[in-house]
Backbone as CSV, one residue per row, in Angstrom:
resi,resn,N_x,N_y,N_z,CA_x,CA_y,CA_z,C_x,C_y,C_z
1,MET,102.357,100.389,92.238,103.518,100.702,91.402,104.044,102.094,91.741
2,PHE,105.354,102.224,91.837,105.973,103.513,92.152,105.814,104.468,90.971
3,ARG,105.379,105.689,91.259,105.099,106.669,90.214,106.302,107.601,89.997
4,MET,106.704,107.732,88.763,107.761,108.662,88.377,107.105,109.790,87.598
5,ILE,107.072,110.979,88.178,106.323,112.097,87.628,107.304,113.138,87.094
6,PHE,107.215,113.402,85.815,108.142,114.298,85.126,107.743,115.744,85.376
7,VAL,108.683,116.556,85.845,108.400,117.942,86.205,108.738,118.888,85.057
8,LEU,107.793,119.776,84.763,108.018,120.856,83.805,107.778,122.176,84.533
9,ASP,108.830,122.937,84.757,108.709,124.286,85.305,108.628,125.237,84.121
10,ILE,107.473,125.864,83.953,107.204,126.629,82.736,107.197,128.124,83.036
11,TYR,108.069,128.833,82.326,108.188,130.281,82.497,108.206,130.931,81.122
12,ASN,107.275,131.859,80.911,107.154,132.521,79.598,107.050,131.504,78.469
13,ARG,106.279,130.446,78.742,105.932,129.423,77.746,107.086,128.487,77.399
14,ASN,108.177,128.547,78.152,109.308,127.644,77.971,109.587,126.890,79.254
15,VAL,110.256,125.745,79.134,110.651,124.975,80.306,111.998,125.486,80.797
16,VAL,112.083,125.731,82.094,113.323,126.220,82.687,113.835,125.216,83.709
17,HIS,115.116,125.349,84.036,115.728,124.481,85.041,115.580,125.123,86.409
18,ALA,114.836,124.450,87.279,114.629,124.948,88.640,115.731,124.421,89.542
19,LYS,116.283,125.296,90.366,117.355,124.880,91.265,117.266,125.633,92.577
20,GLY,117.061,124.875,93.655,117.091,125.429,94.999,116.036,126.472,95.299
21,GLY,114.963,126.500,94.508,113.914,127.463,94.752,114.281,128.896,94.421
22,ASP,115.421,129.079,93.729,115.867,130.420,93.360,115.218,130.785,92.035
23,ARG,114.000,131.255,92.092,113.185,131.417,90.901,113.650,132.539,89.976
24,LYS,114.483,133.427,90.464,114.916,134.555,89.639,116.101,134.196,88.732
25,HIS,116.683,133.028,88.927,117.877,132.687,88.162,117.746,131.339,87.434
26,TYR,116.544,131.049,87.006,116.349,129.844,86.208,116.842,130.085,84.780
27,HIS,117.295,129.008,84.121,117.690,129.134,82.725,116.948,128.097,81.887
28,LEU,116.908,128.309,80.599,116.201,127.401,79.694,116.782,126.005,79.800
29,ILE,115.900,125.012,79.847,116.326,123.652,80.165,117.244,123.064,79.097
30,HIS,117.079,123.434,77.842,117.900,122.823,76.785,119.371,123.206,76.900
31,GLN,119.666,124.247,77.675,121.053,124.677,77.826,121.893,123.685,78.625
32,THR,121.241,122.878,79.444,121.976,121.907,80.272,121.497,120.466,80.108
33,SER,120.348,120.277,79.498,119.777,118.931,79.395,120.566,118.038,78.445
34,GLU,120.675,116.771,78.809,121.299,115.768,77.945,120.259,114.930,77.203
35,ILE,118.968,115.231,77.422,117.930,114.405,76.809,117.011,115.189,75.884
36,CYS,117.147,116.508,75.837,116.322,117.279,74.911,117.103,118.498,74.426
37,ASN,116.829,118.898,73.209,117.538,120.040,72.631,116.608,121.225,72.402
38,SER,115.493,121.211,73.120,114.519,122.285,73.021,113.985,122.594,74.413
39,SER,113.522,123.832,74.606,112.854,124.204,75.847,111.359,124.389,75.643
40,ASN,110.898,124.035,74.456,109.465,124.082,74.162,108.762,122.932,74.879
41,PRO,107.783,123.210,75.736,107.161,122.144,76.527,106.563,121.014,75.701
42,ILE,105.903,121.365,74.606,105.259,120.331,73.788,106.303,119.458,73.102
43,GLU,107.364,120.060,72.604,108.431,119.273,71.980,109.088,118.349,72.997
44,ILE,109.248,118.819,74.222,109.841,117.979,75.265,108.925,116.807,75.585
45,ILE,107.629,117.067,75.715,106.672,115.994,76.001,106.681,114.964,74.878
46,GLU,106.740,115.414,73.648,106.748,114.484,72.510,108.035,113.680,72.450
47,THR,109.122,114.243,72.972,110.397,113.526,73.000,110.460,112.534,74.158
48,ILE,110.079,112.977,75.344,110.207,112.136,76.549,109.063,111.151,76.682
49,ARG,107.859,111.556,76.286,106.644,110.738,76.373,106.377,110.244,77.802
50,PRO,106.303,111.150,78.771,106.087,110.732,80.159,104.651,110.288,80.416
51,LYS,104.510,109.401,81.374,103.179,108.922,81.755,102.438,109.957,82.582
52,GLU,103.178,110.664,83.429,102.597,111.703,84.276,103.488,112.941,84.269
53,VAL,102.838,114.099,84.369,103.564,115.359,84.398,103.075,116.223,85.560
54,TYR,104.038,116.881,86.201,103.749,117.950,87.155,104.189,119.235,86.474
55,ALA,103.225,120.085,86.150,103.529,121.343,85.466,103.363,122.499,86.444
56,ALA,104.437,123.248,86.633,104.395,124.411,87.515,104.414,125.678,86.670
57,ASP,103.419,126.532,86.866,103.357,127.799,86.147,104.186,128.820,86.903
58,MET,105.441,128.985,86.476,106.373,129.831,87.211,106.039,131.322,87.087
59,ASN,105.338,131.701,86.036,104.920,133.101,85.934,103.979,133.474,87.076
60,ILE,102.986,132.630,87.296,102.037,132.910,88.366,102.712,132.785,89.725
61,LEU,103.537,131.746,89.895,104.197,131.533,91.181,105.144,132.674,91.532
62,GLN,105.691,133.323,90.511,106.586,134.454,90.744,105.860,135.788,90.706
63,GLY,104.595,135.766,90.309,103.857,137.021,90.199,104.332,137.886,89.054
64,THR,104.795,137.241,87.963,105.346,137.999,86.837,104.557,137.806,85.552
65,GLY,103.347,137.322,85.670,102.556,137.128,84.466,101.098,136.943,84.806
66,SER,100.243,137.027,83.801,98.815,136.854,84.017,98.468,135.372,84.066
67,PHE,97.231,135.105,84.465,96.765,133.730,84.604,96.866,132.959,83.292
68,ASP,96.767,133.684,82.167,96.714,132.983,80.885,98.046,132.973,80.125
69,THR,99.139,133.396,80.756,100.437,133.411,80.061,100.797,132.024,79.530
70,ASN,100.659,131.013,80.377,101.016,129.641,79.990,99.793,128.733,79.871
71,TYR,98.622,129.345,79.853,97.365,128.592,79.914,97.243,127.569,78.790
72,ASP,97.396,128.025,77.550,97.200,127.106,76.427,98.322,126.082,76.330
73,VAL,99.519,126.434,76.800,100.638,125.481,76.805,100.330,124.319,77.739
74,ILE,99.880,124.647,78.944,99.555,123.603,79.919,98.370,122.777,79.444
75,SER,97.406,123.426,78.816,96.259,122.701,78.268,96.704,121.697,77.204
76,SER,97.648,122.092,76.357,98.161,121.201,75.312,98.927,120.026,75.911
77,ILE,99.660,120.274,76.995,100.362,119.192,77.695,99.360,118.171,78.218
78,SER,98.259,118.665,78.786,97.238,117.785,79.368,96.565,116.908,78.327
79,GLU,96.553,117.387,77.093,95.964,116.593,76.010,96.848,115.412,75.641
80,LYS,98.124,115.476,76.026,99.076,114.447,75.629,99.425,113.470,76.755
81,THR,99.219,113.884,78.019,99.589,113.014,79.139,98.846,113.440,80.394
82,SER,98.789,112.558,81.380,98.143,112.879,82.654,98.925,114.002,83.336
83,THR,98.219,115.069,83.694,98.901,116.273,84.167,98.285,116.805,85.451
84,MET,99.162,117.132,86.407,98.759,117.913,87.572,99.445,119.271,87.445
85,VAL,98.733,120.324,87.799,99.274,121.663,87.589,99.290,122.443,88.894
86,ASP,100.398,123.153,89.105,100.533,124.070,90.226,100.543,125.479,89.649
87,MET,99.463,126.210,89.926,99.332,127.573,89.412,99.308,128.589,90.549
88,GLY,99.822,128.180,91.700,99.890,129.114,92.821,98.533,129.625,93.262
89,ILE,97.540,128.752,93.236,96.165,129.172,93.511,96.000,129.644,94.953
90,THR,95.356,130.774,95.092,95.069,131.327,96.415,93.575,131.404,96.700
91,SER,92.769,131.360,95.649,91.337,131.558,95.802,90.551,130.385,95.229
92,PHE,89.466,130.035,95.885,88.630,128.932,95.424,88.058,129.195,94.033
93,LYS,87.796,130.463,93.709,87.169,130.784,92.422,88.060,130.444,91.232
94,ASP,89.374,130.294,91.455,90.294,129.984,90.355,90.422,128.483,90.081
95,ILE,89.856,127.664,90.957,90.090,126.227,90.875,89.421,125.597,89.662
96,SER,88.190,125.958,89.388,87.482,125.335,88.266,88.177,125.624,86.945
97,GLU,88.706,126.845,86.794,89.417,127.174,85.554,90.710,126.384,85.435
98,ALA,91.427,126.224,86.552,92.655,125.424,86.527,92.355,123.977,86.178
99,LEU,91.256,123.450,86.709,90.894,122.055,86.423,90.398,121.863,84.990
100,SER,90.099,122.955,84.301,89.677,122.833,82.904,90.851,122.538,81.984
101,ILE,92.092,122.720,82.491,93.264,122.476,81.638,94.166,121.374,82.186
102,ALA,93.758,120.703,83.265,94.592,119.641,83.835,93.713,118.624,84.549
103,ASP,94.262,117.431,84.707,93.522,116.362,85.387,93.398,116.653,86.879
104,LYS,94.470,117.193,87.450,94.491,117.505,88.880,95.193,118.838,89.071
105,ILE,94.887,119.486,90.197,95.621,120.692,90.542,96.350,120.468,91.861
106,VAL,97.427,121.196,92.003,98.220,121.158,93.230,97.971,122.448,93.998
107,LEU,97.533,122.298,95.236,97.375,123.443,96.119,98.515,123.401,97.119
108,GLY,99.380,124.412,97.073,100.545,124.433,97.948,100.304,125.253,99.192
109,THR,100.937,124.852,100.281,100.810,125.620,101.516,101.381,127.032,101.357
110,GLU,102.272,127.199,100.388,102.870,128.511,100.161,101.823,129.550,99.778
111,THR,100.773,129.120,99.076,99.797,130.085,98.554,98.362,129.829,99.012
112,ALA,97.992,128.569,99.217,96.597,128.239,99.509,96.335,128.155,101.008
113,SER,95.145,128.573,101.421,94.740,128.451,102.815,94.129,127.082,103.057
114,MET,94.012,126.716,104.316,93.380,125.443,104.649,91.909,125.460,104.249
115,ASP,91.286,126.637,104.322,89.888,126.756,103.914,89.722,126.476,102.429
116,VAL,90.617,127.026,101.601,90.558,126.781,100.159,90.799,125.306,99.862
117,ILE,91.755,124.698,100.542,92.044,123.276,100.343,90.820,122.429,100.679
118,SER,90.176,122.715,101.801,89.007,121.942,102.235,87.848,122.092,101.259
119,LYS,87.587,123.321,100.811,86.499,123.562,99.858,86.782,122.882,98.522
120,ALA,88.029,122.949,98.078,88.391,122.329,96.802,88.211,120.817,96.867
121,ALA,88.657,120.212,97.957,88.540,118.755,98.111,87.084,118.326,98.168
122,TYR,86.250,119.128,98.815,84.824,118.798,98.932,84.135,118.883,97.569
123,ASN,84.471,119.904,96.806,83.792,120.126,95.525,84.394,119.339,94.365
124,TYR,85.688,118.981,94.495,86.362,118.257,93.412,87.123,117.063,93.987
125,PRO,86.412,116.118,94.589,87.092,114.977,95.225,87.923,114.182,94.222
126,GLY,89.133,113.807,94.645,90.007,113.007,93.801,90.792,113.791,92.775
127,ARG,90.580,115.113,92.713,91.293,115.915,91.707,92.205,116.966,92.343
128,ILE,92.378,116.858,93.659,93.184,117.839,94.378,94.385,117.152,95.028
129,ASN,95.564,117.681,94.776,96.777,117.292,95.500,97.221,118.475,96.352
130,VAL,97.806,118.183,97.499,98.300,119.248,98.364,99.805,119.120,98.500
131,SER,100.483,120.246,98.303,101.932,120.287,98.428,102.309,120.981,99.736
132,ILE,103.076,120.263,100.549,103.628,120.852,101.764,104.974,121.449,101.380
133,ASP,105.007,122.768,101.285,106.164,123.476,100.742,107.142,123.846,101.856
134,LYS,108.368,123.356,101.725,109.404,123.616,102.730,110.567,124.397,102.114
135,LYS,111.102,125.328,102.885,112.321,126.026,102.483,113.023,126.504,103.745
136,ASP,114.341,126.309,103.782,115.132,126.664,104.969,114.585,125.981,106.218
137,ASP,114.137,124.716,106.031,113.611,123.900,107.128,112.357,124.488,107.765
138,LYS,111.669,125.359,107.029,110.421,125.919,107.532,109.311,125.706,106.512
139,ILE,108.081,125.577,107.010,106.941,125.451,106.128,106.609,126.821,105.550
140,LEU,106.517,126.894,104.214,106.094,128.135,103.572,104.575,128.199,103.623
141,LYS,104.047,129.282,104.167,102.602,129.399,104.312,102.232,130.857,104.524
142,THR,100.970,131.159,104.210,100.413,132.472,104.499,99.231,132.369,105.459
143,ASP,98.712,131.156,105.613,97.540,130.927,106.455,97.982,130.519,107.858
144,PRO,97.632,131.284,108.889,98.024,130.937,110.259,97.388,129.647,110.760
145,ASP,96.333,129.190,110.081,95.694,127.933,110.479,96.476,126.704,110.024
146,ILE,97.453,126.911,109.167,98.312,125.801,108.755,99.433,125.668,109.785
147,PRO,99.587,124.497,110.390,100.603,124.325,111.440,102.025,124.493,110.907
148,ASP,102.938,124.775,111.828,104.353,124.868,111.469,104.991,123.494,111.319
149,ASN,104.411,122.508,111.966,104.941,121.145,111.923,104.347,120.396,110.732
150,PRO,105.180,119.897,109.807,104.645,119.221,108.616,103.823,117.976,108.932
151,PHE,104.165,117.284,110.002,103.407,116.087,110.354,102.011,116.449,110.860
152,ASP,101.885,117.590,111.514,100.566,118.072,111.938,99.716,118.443,110.719
153,ILE,100.359,119.002,109.690,99.625,119.306,108.452,99.102,118.020,107.831
154,ILE,99.942,117.017,107.772,99.545,115.730,107.190,98.363,115.143,107.935
155,LYS,98.366,115.236,109.252,97.269,114.690,110.054,95.957,115.433,109.786
156,ILE,96.031,116.747,109.593,94.837,117.502,109.232,94.316,117.058,107.867
157,LEU,95.241,116.860,106.928,94.856,116.455,105.575,94.247,115.055,105.533
158,ASN,94.501,114.251,106.554,93.891,112.922,106.617,92.373,112.996,106.612
159,ASN,91.828,114.123,107.032,90.373,114.285,107.115,89.789,114.977,105.891
160,VAL,90.619,115.172,104.871,90.195,115.878,103.663,90.310,114.939,102.463
161,ASP,89.330,115.000,101.551,89.271,114.073,100.413,90.161,114.556,99.266
162,ILE,91.475,114.447,99.496,92.432,114.792,98.444,93.034,113.513,97.879
163,GLN,93.835,113.656,96.827,94.442,112.486,96.196,95.812,112.168,96.798
164,ASP,96.757,113.081,96.661,98.124,112.842,97.126,98.613,114.015,97.968
165,VAL,99.590,113.723,98.824,100.308,114.761,99.553,101.729,114.805,98.993
166,ILE,102.133,115.964,98.524,103.471,116.146,97.983,104.329,116.852,99.021
167,VAL,105.442,116.262,99.367,106.420,116.934,100.214,107.417,117.599,99.273
168,LEU,107.356,118.929,99.205,108.190,119.670,98.264,109.270,120.427,99.022
169,ASP,110.485,119.907,98.939,111.627,120.546,99.592,112.283,121.485,98.588
170,MET,111.952,122.761,98.665,112.400,123.709,97.645,113.903,123.927,97.651
171,ASP,114.532,123.754,98.806,115.990,123.878,98.855,116.673,122.778,98.055
172,SER,116.004,121.632,97.928,116.601,120.478,97.253,116.268,120.393,95.778
173,VAL,115.287,121.188,95.326,114.866,121.122,93.928,116.042,121.424,93.006
174,GLY,116.295,120.507,92.086,117.338,120.713,91.088,118.758,120.581,91.594
175,THR,118.943,120.134,92.846,120.287,120.093,93.430,120.882,118.698,93.500
176,SER,120.055,117.662,93.283,120.516,116.268,93.409,121.176,116.026,94.761
177,SER,120.571,116.552,95.804,121.161,116.499,97.146,120.784,115.252,97.935
178,GLY,119.895,114.422,97.391,119.499,113.209,98.094,118.204,113.384,98.857
179,VAL,117.759,112.290,99.490,116.465,112.278,100.156,116.633,112.016,101.648
180,ASP,115.715,112.558,102.433,115.722,112.388,103.884,114.789,111.233,104.230
181,SER,115.333,110.034,104.272,114.501,108.842,104.436,113.796,108.806,105.792
182,GLU,114.449,109.320,106.845,113.816,109.303,108.170,112.587,110.213,108.199
183,PHE,112.741,111.422,107.675,111.614,112.349,107.621,110.468,111.767,106.796
184,LEU,110.808,111.216,105.641,109.776,110.697,104.751,109.084,109.471,105.339
185,SER,109.826,108.636,106.033,109.226,107.478,106.690,108.203,107.920,107.734
186,ASN,108.548,108.970,108.474,107.617,109.504,109.468,106.388,110.113,108.801
187,ALA,106.601,110.773,107.658,105.480,111.355,106.921,104.527,110.272,106.438
188,VAL,105.088,109.200,105.909,104.279,108.081,105.422,103.470,107.462,106.560
189,SER,104.108,107.311,107.711,103.465,106.621,108.832,102.256,107.374,109.381
190,CYS,102.218,108.706,109.182,101.080,109.454,109.729,100.102,109.925,108.661
191,SER,100.270,109.458,107.417,99.394,109.899,106.331,98.472,108.790,105.841
192,LYS,97.217,109.151,105.622,96.267,108.233,104.999,96.310,108.338,103.477
193,HIS,96.973,109.366,102.997,97.110,109.574,101.551,98.502,109.155,101.098
194,ASP,98.633,108.913,99.802,99.954,108.612,99.255,100.861,109.828,99.390
195,ILE,102.109,109.571,99.760,103.115,110.626,99.855,103.989,110.597,98.606
196,LEU,104.146,111.768,97.991,105.049,111.944,96.857,106.146,112.912,97.276
197,LEU,107.341,112.718,96.744,108.447,113.614,97.071,108.827,114.468,95.880
198,GLY,109.031,115.753,96.151,109.575,116.657,95.141,110.863,117.280,95.650
199,GLY,111.965,117.090,94.915,113.227,117.725,95.276,114.275,116.777,95.805
200,GLY,115.467,116.832,95.209,116.626,116.134,95.747,116.931,114.765,95.190
201,VAL,116.018,114.182,94.405,116.239,112.823,93.906,117.445,112.806,92.970
202,ARG,118.431,111.962,93.306,119.687,111.930,92.546,119.718,110.861,91.469
203,ASP,119.254,109.655,91.838,119.482,108.520,90.963,118.559,107.360,91.331
204,ILE,118.819,106.206,90.717,117.975,105.035,90.957,118.077,104.567,92.400
205,ASP,119.240,104.721,93.017,119.383,104.330,94.422,118.428,105.124,95.311
206,ASP,118.280,106.406,95.026,117.324,107.221,95.788,115.897,106.734,95.576
207,ILE,115.590,106.324,94.363,114.255,105.792,94.092,113.999,104.543,94.930
208,GLU,114.990,103.674,95.026,114.846,102.472,95.846,114.671,102.834,97.317
209,THR,115.392,103.854,97.773,115.235,104.314,99.156,113.815,104.798,99.399
210,LEU,113.274,105.549,98.456,111.909,106.050,98.591,110.900,104.907,98.640
211,LYS,111.097,103.928,97.787,110.206,102.765,97.805,110.232,102.084,99.159
212,ASN,111.415,101.941,99.725,111.569,101.253,101.010,110.954,102.028,102.169
213,THR,110.845,103.355,102.023,110.236,104.157,103.092,108.718,104.195,102.985
214,GLY,108.194,103.720,101.857,106.746,103.738,101.666,106.249,104.911,100.848
215,VAL,107.156,105.768,100.392,106.778,106.854,99.490,106.284,106.240,98.176
216,LYS,105.219,106.822,97.620,104.568,106.215,96.455,104.988,106.809,95.119
217,GLY,105.753,107.900,95.154,106.159,108.487,93.887,107.133,109.625,94.078
218,ALA,107.787,110.010,92.979,108.768,111.097,93.021,108.573,112.026,91.844
219,LEU,108.706,113.323,92.119,108.735,114.332,91.072,110.187,114.468,90.630
220,VAL,110.446,114.227,89.353,111.831,114.196,88.881,112.013,115.072,87.647
221,ALA,113.162,115.707,87.572,113.533,116.488,86.393,115.036,116.429,86.194
222,THR,115.807,117.015,87.129,117.261,117.096,86.973,117.896,115.733,86.747
223,ALA,117.485,114.735,87.530,118.083,113.402,87.411,117.787,112.762,86.061
224,LEU,116.710,113.180,85.417,116.432,112.711,84.056,117.284,113.467,83.051
225,HIS,117.340,114.775,83.224,118.069,115.591,82.256,119.570,115.309,82.256
226,ASN,120.115,114.858,83.399,121.550,114.525,83.416,121.799,113.019,83.276
227,ARG,120.716,112.282,82.992,120.761,110.850,82.713,121.132,109.983,83.942
228,SER,120.976,110.514,85.137,121.184,109.685,86.341,120.036,108.691,86.503
229,ILE,118.889,109.037,85.947,117.729,108.141,85.895,117.339,107.996,84.429
230,PRO,117.167,106.768,83.939,116.833,106.592,82.521,115.447,107.114,82.203
231,VAL,115.317,107.701,81.027,114.052,108.282,80.584,112.934,107.242,80.603
232,GLU,113.265,105.996,80.336,112.250,104.951,80.269,111.448,104.837,81.569
233,MET,112.035,105.269,82.684,111.350,105.118,83.975,110.155,106.055,84.125
234,VAL,110.076,107.110,83.327,108.907,108.001,83.419,107.860,107.684,82.363
235,ARG,108.139,106.688,81.535,107.192,106.381,80.437,106.160,105.337,80.874
């Protein structure tokens, strides 16, 4: 079954609208949403009732807050629905604490090294997702051992006991710019893990395109908030 994963970008304990990876100019989600009148994460979860959530801790990802700024908020979300969390983890020692508040954690190439990813997968099999972070057609990374070619990264991950591979196109986040079916088809063909897409999903037609390419799920927010995709699809 195709997975529709509801995205919550959380900054200072509120949900914000992410657009194009421009993290300094996010605004509270209720200012533009057609499906919720609050930016409180728990109120949004109780209104939308999603089956799965991807929660991104924007304070940590931006380096503008401590590890515990949104800690209890994300923990409360996890009590209500299946949750994967991206906390910009760079060190293996932070993984166990992140897993104490979510079902799965997302390790992104932007912040995590291949060594941290491998150790996390070995110690917490089935609870680790890896995000291949792209911006300006380049892989965001700090570890020189991570290849520049996304397909080479996927092939390396084939040998690691992770759950899903997320292709996160940061330029497309919140833009409703559409999906690159050729790229995603190639990603699917070289991956032993399920491929999920984050960024650019416009509407139900895009979802059908993703299904046809073999992608197993999509991270969605904007298309739900503007009603291009019905809320029922994430429940």
